[in-house]
PDB file of C-alpha atoms in Angstrom:
ATOM      1  CA  UNK A   1       0.000   0.000   0.000  1.00 63.00           C
ATOM      2  CA  UNK A   2       1.233   3.479  -0.856  1.00 72.00           C
ATOM      3  CA  UNK A   3       2.055   5.657   2.112  1.00 94.00           C
ATOM      4  CA  UNK A   4       4.610   6.619   4.742  1.00 97.00           C
ATOM      5  CA  UNK A   5       6.586   3.915   6.527  1.00 97.00           C
ATOM      6  CA  UNK A   6       8.271   4.562   9.860  1.00 97.00           C
ATOM      7  CA  UNK A   7      10.665   2.314  11.747  1.00 96.00           C
ATOM      8  CA  UNK A   8      10.934   1.277  14.498  1.00 97.00           C
ATOM      9  CA  UNK A   9       7.432   1.333  15.966  1.00 96.00           C
ATOM     10  CA  UNK A  10       8.635   1.205  19.590  1.00 97.00           C
ATOM     11  CA  UNK A  11      11.992   1.993  21.189  1.00 97.00           C
ATOM     12  CA  UNK A  12      13.355   2.315  24.712  1.00 97.00           C
ATOM     13  CA  UNK A  13      16.621   4.215  25.151  1.00 97.00           C
ATOM     14  CA  UNK A  14      18.794   4.992  28.117  1.00 97.00           C
ATOM     15  CA  UNK A  15      19.687   8.624  28.741  1.00 98.00           C
ATOM     16  CA  UNK A  16      22.668   9.561  26.582  1.00 97.00           C
ATOM     17  CA  UNK A  17      22.165   6.872  23.941  1.00 97.00           C
ATOM     18  CA  UNK A  18      21.710   7.775  20.308  1.00 97.00           C
ATOM     19  CA  UNK A  19      19.331   6.472  17.678  1.00 97.00           C
ATOM     20  CA  UNK A  20      17.935   7.220  14.230  1.00 98.00           C
ATOM     21  CA  UNK A  21      14.267   7.098  13.315  1.00 98.00           C
ATOM     22  CA  UNK A  22      13.696   6.115   9.719  1.00 97.00           C
ATOM     23  CA  UNK A  23      10.955   7.369   7.411  1.00 98.00           C
ATOM     24  CA  UNK A  24      10.234   6.575   3.770  1.00 98.00           C
ATOM     25  CA  UNK A  25       7.393   7.592   1.447  1.00 97.00           C
ATOM     26  CA  UNK A  26       6.463   6.162  -1.934  1.00 96.00           C
ATOM     27  CA  UNK A  27       4.049   8.863  -3.142  1.00 93.00           C
ATOM     28  CA  UNK A  28       6.695  10.999  -4.898  1.00 92.00           C
ATOM     29  CA  UNK A  29       5.992  13.845  -2.456  1.00 92.00           C
ATOM     30  CA  UNK A  30       8.436  16.741  -2.399  1.00 91.00           C
ATOM     31  CA  UNK A  31       7.991  17.734   1.251  1.00 92.00           C
ATOM     32  CA  UNK A  32       8.593  15.697   4.400  1.00 94.00           C
ATOM     33  CA  UNK A  33       8.204  16.528   8.084  1.00 96.00           C
ATOM     34  CA  UNK A  34       8.977  15.250  11.562  1.00 98.00           C
ATOM     35  CA  UNK A  35       6.567  16.020  14.395  1.00 98.00           C
ATOM     36  CA  UNK A  36       6.406  14.959  18.000  1.00 98.00           C
ATOM     37  CA  UNK A  37       3.132  14.423  19.824  1.00 97.00           C
ATOM     38  CA  UNK A  38       2.804  14.886  23.577  1.00 94.00           C
ATOM     39  CA  UNK A  39      -0.398  14.708  25.645  1.00 86.00           C
ATOM     40  CA  UNK A  40      -2.351  17.954  25.575  1.00 80.00           C
ATOM     41  CA  UNK A  41       0.132  19.658  23.244  1.00 82.00           C
ATOM     42  CA  UNK A  42      -0.949  18.490  19.827  1.00 87.00           C
ATOM     43  CA  UNK A  43       1.701  17.941  17.186  1.00 95.00           C
ATOM     44  CA  UNK A  44       4.814  20.107  17.195  1.00 96.00           C
ATOM     45  CA  UNK A  45       7.127  20.435  14.205  1.00 96.00           C
ATOM     46  CA  UNK A  46      10.723  19.357  14.822  1.00 97.00           C
ATOM     47  CA  UNK A  47      12.291  19.617  11.359  1.00 97.00           C
ATOM     48  CA  UNK A  48      11.060  19.699   7.810  1.00 95.00           C
ATOM     49  CA  UNK A  49      12.359  19.288   4.286  1.00 93.00           C
ATOM     50  CA  UNK A  50      10.452  21.348   1.733  1.00 88.00           C
ATOM     51  CA  UNK A  51      12.231  19.593  -1.122  1.00 88.00           C
ATOM     52  CA  UNK A  52      15.026  17.104  -1.730  1.00 89.00           C
ATOM     53  CA  UNK A  53      18.345  18.599  -0.658  1.00 89.00           C
ATOM     54  CA  UNK A  54      16.908  21.094   1.832  1.00 92.00           C
ATOM     55  CA  UNK A  55      16.140  20.847   5.533  1.00 95.00           C
ATOM     56  CA  UNK A  56      15.144  23.441   8.082  1.00 94.00           C
ATOM     57  CA  UNK A  57      14.267  23.773  11.749  1.00 95.00           C
ATOM     58  CA  UNK A  58      10.745  23.729  13.024  1.00 93.00           C
ATOM     59  CA  UNK A  59       9.308  24.757  16.366  1.00 92.00           C
ATOM     60  CA  UNK A  60      11.249  22.337  18.637  1.00 96.00           C
ATOM     61  CA  UNK A  61      14.557  21.338  16.927  1.00 97.00           C
ATOM     62  CA  UNK A  62      16.900  21.240  19.941  1.00 96.00           C
ATOM     63  CA  UNK A  63      18.455  17.815  20.509  1.00 96.00           C
ATOM     64  CA  UNK A  64      17.613  16.542  17.017  1.00 98.00           C
ATOM     65  CA  UNK A  65      19.212  16.363  13.592  1.00 97.00           C
ATOM     66  CA  UNK A  66      17.779  15.272  10.249  1.00 98.00           C
ATOM     67  CA  UNK A  67      18.948  13.962   6.908  1.00 97.00           C
ATOM     68  CA  UNK A  68      16.994  14.051   3.664  1.00 96.00           C
ATOM     69  CA  UNK A  69      18.768  11.092   2.094  1.00 89.00           C
ATOM     70  CA  UNK A  70      16.852  11.262  -1.203  1.00 95.00           C
ATOM     71  CA  UNK A  71      13.336  12.177  -2.290  1.00 95.00           C
ATOM     72  CA  UNK A  72      11.870   9.127  -0.528  1.00 96.00           C
ATOM     73  CA  UNK A  73      13.709   9.091   2.787  1.00 97.00           C
ATOM     74  CA  UNK A  74      13.909  11.525   5.710  1.00 98.00           C
ATOM     75  CA  UNK A  75      15.573  10.394   8.936  1.00 98.00           C
ATOM     76  CA  UNK A  76      15.553  11.916  12.419  1.00 98.00           C
ATOM     77  CA  UNK A  77      18.538  11.434  14.745  1.00 98.00           C
ATOM     78  CA  UNK A  78      18.770  11.842  18.483  1.00 97.00           C
ATOM     79  CA  UNK A  79      22.456  12.211  19.305  1.00 93.00           C
ATOM     80  CA  UNK A  80      22.191  12.037  23.108  1.00 96.00           C
ATOM     81  CA  UNK A  81      18.706  11.094  24.237  1.00 97.00           C
ATOM     82  CA  UNK A  82      17.132  12.841  27.227  1.00 97.00           C
ATOM     83  CA  UNK A  83      13.970  11.925  29.198  1.00 97.00           C
ATOM     84  CA  UNK A  84      12.323  15.094  27.799  1.00 96.00           C
ATOM     85  CA  UNK A  85      12.473  13.444  24.372  1.00 97.00           C
ATOM     86  CA  UNK A  86      10.080  10.711  25.483  1.00 97.00           C
ATOM     87  CA  UNK A  87       7.252  11.145  22.991  1.00 97.00           C
ATOM     88  CA  UNK A  88       5.497   9.729  19.955  1.00 98.00           C
ATOM     89  CA  UNK A  89       7.227  10.758  16.745  1.00 98.00           C
ATOM     90  CA  UNK A  90       5.412  11.086  13.438  1.00 98.00           C
ATOM     91  CA  UNK A  91       6.815  11.462   9.981  1.00 98.00           C
ATOM     92  CA  UNK A  92       4.604  12.988   7.299  1.00 97.00           C
ATOM     93  CA  UNK A  93       4.841  13.883   3.648  1.00 95.00           C
ATOM     94  CA  UNK A  94       2.904  16.192   1.362  1.00 92.00           C
ATOM     95  CA  UNK A  95       2.621  17.302  -2.225  1.00 86.00           C
ATOM     96  CA  UNK A  96       2.808  21.057  -2.717  1.00 68.00           C
ATOM     97  CA  UNK A  97       0.776  23.088  -1.983  1.00 58.00           C
ATOM     98  CA  UNK A  98      -0.337  22.382   1.580  1.00 64.00           C
ATOM     99  CA  UNK A  99      -3.969  22.250   0.446  1.00 66.00           C
ATOM    100  CA  UNK A 100      -3.561  18.537  -0.251  1.00 75.00           C
ATOM    101  CA  UNK A 101      -2.715  17.806   3.368  1.00 89.00           C
ATOM    102  CA  UNK A 102      -0.291  15.444   4.967  1.00 94.00           C
ATOM    103  CA  UNK A 103       0.023  11.684   4.826  1.00 95.00           C
ATOM    104  CA  UNK A 104       1.333  10.459   8.170  1.00 97.00           C
ATOM    105  CA  UNK A 105       3.214   7.349   9.157  1.00 97.00           C
ATOM    106  CA  UNK A 106       1.951   5.249  12.047  1.00 97.00           C
ATOM    107  CA  UNK A 107       4.462   6.717  14.493  1.00 97.00           C
ATOM    108  CA  UNK A 108       7.383   5.687  16.706  1.00 97.00           C
ATOM    109  CA  UNK A 109       6.751   5.527  20.446  1.00 97.00           C
ATOM    110  CA  UNK A 110      10.052   6.436  22.124  1.00 97.00           C
ATOM    111  CA  UNK A 111      10.743   6.146  25.841  1.00 97.00           C
ATOM    112  CA  UNK A 112      13.976   7.531  27.304  1.00 97.00           C
ATOM    113  CA  UNK A 113      14.775   6.241  30.797  1.00 97.00           C
TER     114      UNK A 113
ATOM    115  CA  UNK B   1       2.887  33.580  16.602  1.00 67.00           C
ATOM    116  CA  UNK B   2      -0.028  31.742  15.061  1.00 73.00           C
ATOM    117  CA  UNK B   3      -1.944  29.482  17.419  1.00 89.00           C
ATOM    118  CA  UNK B   4      -4.917  27.188  16.987  1.00 94.00           C
ATOM    119  CA  UNK B   5      -7.031  26.488  20.041  1.00 96.00           C
ATOM    120  CA  UNK B   6      -9.535  23.662  20.072  1.00 96.00           C
ATOM    121  CA  UNK B   7     -12.499  23.224  22.369  1.00 96.00           C
ATOM    122  CA  UNK B   8     -13.560  21.194  24.103  1.00 96.00           C
ATOM    123  CA  UNK B   9     -10.441  19.143  24.860  1.00 95.00           C
ATOM    124  CA  UNK B  10     -12.486  16.092  25.867  1.00 96.00           C
ATOM    125  CA  UNK B  11     -15.988  15.007  24.936  1.00 97.00           C
ATOM    126  CA  UNK B  12     -17.784  11.860  26.059  1.00 97.00           C
ATOM    127  CA  UNK B  13     -21.255  11.301  24.615  1.00 97.00           C
ATOM    128  CA  UNK B  14     -23.799   8.570  23.954  1.00 97.00           C
ATOM    129  CA  UNK B  15     -24.346   7.051  20.549  1.00 97.00           C
ATOM    130  CA  UNK B  16     -26.888   9.068  18.568  1.00 97.00           C
ATOM    131  CA  UNK B  17     -26.067  12.456  20.094  1.00 98.00           C
ATOM    132  CA  UNK B  18     -24.861  15.463  18.096  1.00 98.00           C
ATOM    133  CA  UNK B  19     -21.690  17.395  18.882  1.00 98.00           C
ATOM    134  CA  UNK B  20     -19.603  20.325  17.701  1.00 98.00           C
ATOM    135  CA  UNK B  21     -15.850  20.818  18.006  1.00 98.00           C
ATOM    136  CA  UNK B  22     -14.333  24.278  17.589  1.00 98.00           C
ATOM    137  CA  UNK B  23     -10.970  25.455  16.292  1.00 97.00           C
ATOM    138  CA  UNK B  24     -10.178  29.135  16.911  1.00 97.00           C
ATOM    139  CA  UNK B  25      -7.337  31.517  16.210  1.00 95.00           C
ATOM    140  CA  UNK B  26      -6.605  35.227  16.369  1.00 92.00           C
ATOM    141  CA  UNK B  27      -4.777  34.885  13.026  1.00 92.00           C
ATOM    142  CA  UNK B  28      -6.130  34.563   9.513  1.00 92.00           C
ATOM    143  CA  UNK B  29      -5.396  31.270   7.757  1.00 92.00           C
ATOM    144  CA  UNK B  30      -5.435  30.680   4.014  1.00 90.00           C
ATOM    145  CA  UNK B  31      -6.990  27.267   4.703  1.00 91.00           C
ATOM    146  CA  UNK B  32      -7.691  24.902   7.584  1.00 94.00           C
ATOM    147  CA  UNK B  33      -7.618  21.130   7.706  1.00 95.00           C
ATOM    148  CA  UNK B  34      -9.225  18.567   9.974  1.00 97.00           C
ATOM    149  CA  UNK B  35      -7.644  15.219  10.825  1.00 97.00           C
ATOM    150  CA  UNK B  36      -8.819  12.227  12.823  1.00 98.00           C
ATOM    151  CA  UNK B  37      -6.386  10.046  14.715  1.00 97.00           C
ATOM    152  CA  UNK B  38      -7.070   6.617  16.173  1.00 95.00           C
ATOM    153  CA  UNK B  39      -4.963   5.063  18.956  1.00 91.00           C
ATOM    154  CA  UNK B  40      -1.610   3.785  17.721  1.00 91.00           C
ATOM    155  CA  UNK B  41      -1.982   5.382  14.298  1.00 95.00           C
ATOM    156  CA  UNK B  42      -1.056   8.626  12.589  1.00 97.00           C
ATOM    157  CA  UNK B  43      -3.641  11.335  11.855  1.00 97.00           C
ATOM    158  CA  UNK B  44      -5.692  10.941   8.693  1.00 97.00           C
ATOM    159  CA  UNK B  45      -6.884  13.938   6.689  1.00 96.00           C
ATOM    160  CA  UNK B  46     -10.667  14.397   6.691  1.00 97.00           C
ATOM    161  CA  UNK B  47     -11.109  17.688   4.852  1.00 96.00           C
ATOM    162  CA  UNK B  48      -9.540  20.980   3.799  1.00 94.00           C
ATOM    163  CA  UNK B  49     -11.584  24.198   3.834  1.00 94.00           C
ATOM    164  CA  UNK B  50     -10.266  27.092   1.814  1.00 92.00           C
ATOM    165  CA  UNK B  51     -12.908  29.776   1.301  1.00 92.00           C
ATOM    166  CA  UNK B  52     -14.317  31.931   4.116  1.00 93.00           C
ATOM    167  CA  UNK B  53     -17.842  30.742   4.930  1.00 95.00           C
ATOM    168  CA  UNK B  54     -17.300  27.424   3.160  1.00 96.00           C
ATOM    169  CA  UNK B  55     -19.263  24.399   4.345  1.00 97.00           C
ATOM    170  CA  UNK B  56     -18.210  20.855   3.466  1.00 97.00           C
ATOM    171  CA  UNK B  57     -20.039  17.656   4.313  1.00 97.00           C
ATOM    172  CA  UNK B  58     -18.550  14.197   4.701  1.00 95.00           C
ATOM    173  CA  UNK B  59     -21.437  11.825   5.463  1.00 96.00           C
ATOM    174  CA  UNK B  60     -22.490  12.761   9.045  1.00 97.00           C
ATOM    175  CA  UNK B  61     -19.622  15.242   9.481  1.00 98.00           C
ATOM    176  CA  UNK B  62     -20.085  18.929   8.577  1.00 98.00           C
ATOM    177  CA  UNK B  63     -17.105  21.272   8.448  1.00 98.00           C
ATOM    178  CA  UNK B  64     -17.361  25.049   8.339  1.00 98.00           C
ATOM    179  CA  UNK B  65     -14.711  27.716   7.782  1.00 97.00           C
ATOM    180  CA  UNK B  66     -15.443  31.061   9.419  1.00 96.00           C
ATOM    181  CA  UNK B  67     -16.170  34.081   7.240  1.00 95.00           C
ATOM    182  CA  UNK B  68     -13.010  35.814   8.488  1.00 95.00           C
ATOM    183  CA  UNK B  69     -10.955  32.611   8.059  1.00 94.00           C
ATOM    184  CA  UNK B  70      -9.911  32.665  11.724  1.00 95.00           C
ATOM    185  CA  UNK B  71     -11.964  29.730  12.940  1.00 96.00           C
ATOM    186  CA  UNK B  72     -13.537  26.453  11.920  1.00 97.00           C
ATOM    187  CA  UNK B  73     -15.998  23.970  13.355  1.00 98.00           C
ATOM    188  CA  UNK B  74     -16.692  20.276  12.991  1.00 98.00           C
ATOM    189  CA  UNK B  75     -20.239  19.084  13.639  1.00 98.00           C
ATOM    190  CA  UNK B  76     -21.088  15.400  13.904  1.00 98.00           C
ATOM    191  CA  UNK B  77     -24.706  14.318  13.597  1.00 98.00           C
ATOM    192  CA  UNK B  78     -25.900  11.137  15.313  1.00 98.00           C
ATOM    193  CA  UNK B  79     -22.452  10.119  16.554  1.00 97.00           C
ATOM    194  CA  UNK B  80     -21.473   6.468  16.378  1.00 97.00           C
ATOM    195  CA  UNK B  81     -18.821   4.502  18.329  1.00 96.00           C
ATOM    196  CA  UNK B  82     -16.730   4.432  15.154  1.00 95.00           C
ATOM    197  CA  UNK B  83     -16.383   8.230  15.424  1.00 97.00           C
ATOM    198  CA  UNK B  84     -14.304   7.796  18.591  1.00 97.00           C
ATOM    199  CA  UNK B  85     -10.845   9.296  18.234  1.00 96.00           C
ATOM    200  CA  UNK B  86      -8.700  12.411  18.460  1.00 97.00           C
ATOM    201  CA  UNK B  87      -9.751  15.256  16.153  1.00 97.00           C
ATOM    202  CA  UNK B  88      -7.112  17.779  15.154  1.00 97.00           C
ATOM    203  CA  UNK B  89      -7.386  21.016  13.239  1.00 97.00           C
ATOM    204  CA  UNK B  90      -4.342  22.355  11.392  1.00 95.00           C
ATOM    205  CA  UNK B  91      -3.412  25.377   9.351  1.00 93.00           C
ATOM    206  CA  UNK B  92      -0.436  26.444   7.226  1.00 90.00           C
ATOM    207  CA  UNK B  93       2.125  28.829   8.657  1.00 84.00           C
ATOM    208  CA  UNK B  94       5.320  30.422   7.475  1.00 77.00           C
ATOM    209  CA  UNK B  95       6.249  30.646   3.818  1.00 70.00           C
ATOM    210  CA  UNK B  96       3.580  29.099   1.604  1.00 64.00           C
ATOM    211  CA  UNK B  97       6.005  26.886  -0.310  1.00 68.00           C
ATOM    212  CA  UNK B  98       7.263  25.004   2.767  1.00 74.00           C
ATOM    213  CA  UNK B  99       3.988  23.226   3.491  1.00 82.00           C
ATOM    214  CA  UNK B 100       4.416  23.601   7.247  1.00 89.00           C
ATOM    215  CA  UNK B 101       1.313  23.044   9.354  1.00 92.00           C
ATOM    216  CA  UNK B 102       0.532  24.155  12.884  1.00 93.00           C
ATOM    217  CA  UNK B 103      -1.849  21.904  14.816  1.00 95.00           C
ATOM    218  CA  UNK B 104      -4.385  22.533  17.535  1.00 95.00           C
ATOM    219  CA  UNK B 105      -3.992  20.508  20.731  1.00 95.00           C
ATOM    220  CA  UNK B 106      -6.801  18.183  19.723  1.00 95.00           C
ATOM    221  CA  UNK B 107     -10.249  17.118  20.910  1.00 96.00           C
ATOM    222  CA  UNK B 108     -10.614  13.589  22.252  1.00 96.00           C
ATOM    223  CA  UNK B 109     -14.066  12.212  21.434  1.00 97.00           C
ATOM    224  CA  UNK B 110     -15.495   9.110  23.051  1.00 97.00           C
ATOM    225  CA  UNK B 111     -18.827   7.805  21.772  1.00 97.00           C
ATOM    226  CA  UNK B 112     -20.381   5.191  24.037  1.00 97.00           C
ATOM    227  CA  UNK B 113     -22.698   2.545  22.572  1.00 95.00           C
TER     228      UNK B 113
END
């Protein structure tokens, strides 16, 4: 099925460990996004890539880095995980313009202990 | 800073009842979107409203965009248990070619059989 695939689905990290969340889309979308979702706070933008070869910070970028590997793939890296990064992470993609909306992956539930 | 505020945050009703969810802002948006999210999954786009005063219907769901394009509402007629989920409104922010969306904090709807 066409869509956005995220891996892993669940992860537990110890404080200070690093990890990369993977995201791939097969809809030939130009734009890709990483959001985190916390209770009562909706979805907050971490980083985005408006097109292949470009990335930029969103609302809450501290502690994260991203790589737009090619048009299909957009990864999110936590270099030194902190308990405050415990959250559910969603990758999304969209065709321009925004009118067409996002297609989201099913999320990665990350716990940092 | 553009913000979207949703009300109510939680709603628990009986099957067959009607309900309305609101999404308000002090800023003008070029469009607003509504998503529904089920547990363990990513949000799924329901509708995009673009024109001030626009009304769109999706079966028992009616979406309205305010005349001034600062607010939107979602009305569900004769709610069913399958309508249970988290409802999110979202609007574009920043440069129009980035596709960035800002999300409200969400309304959790529980429909009891």
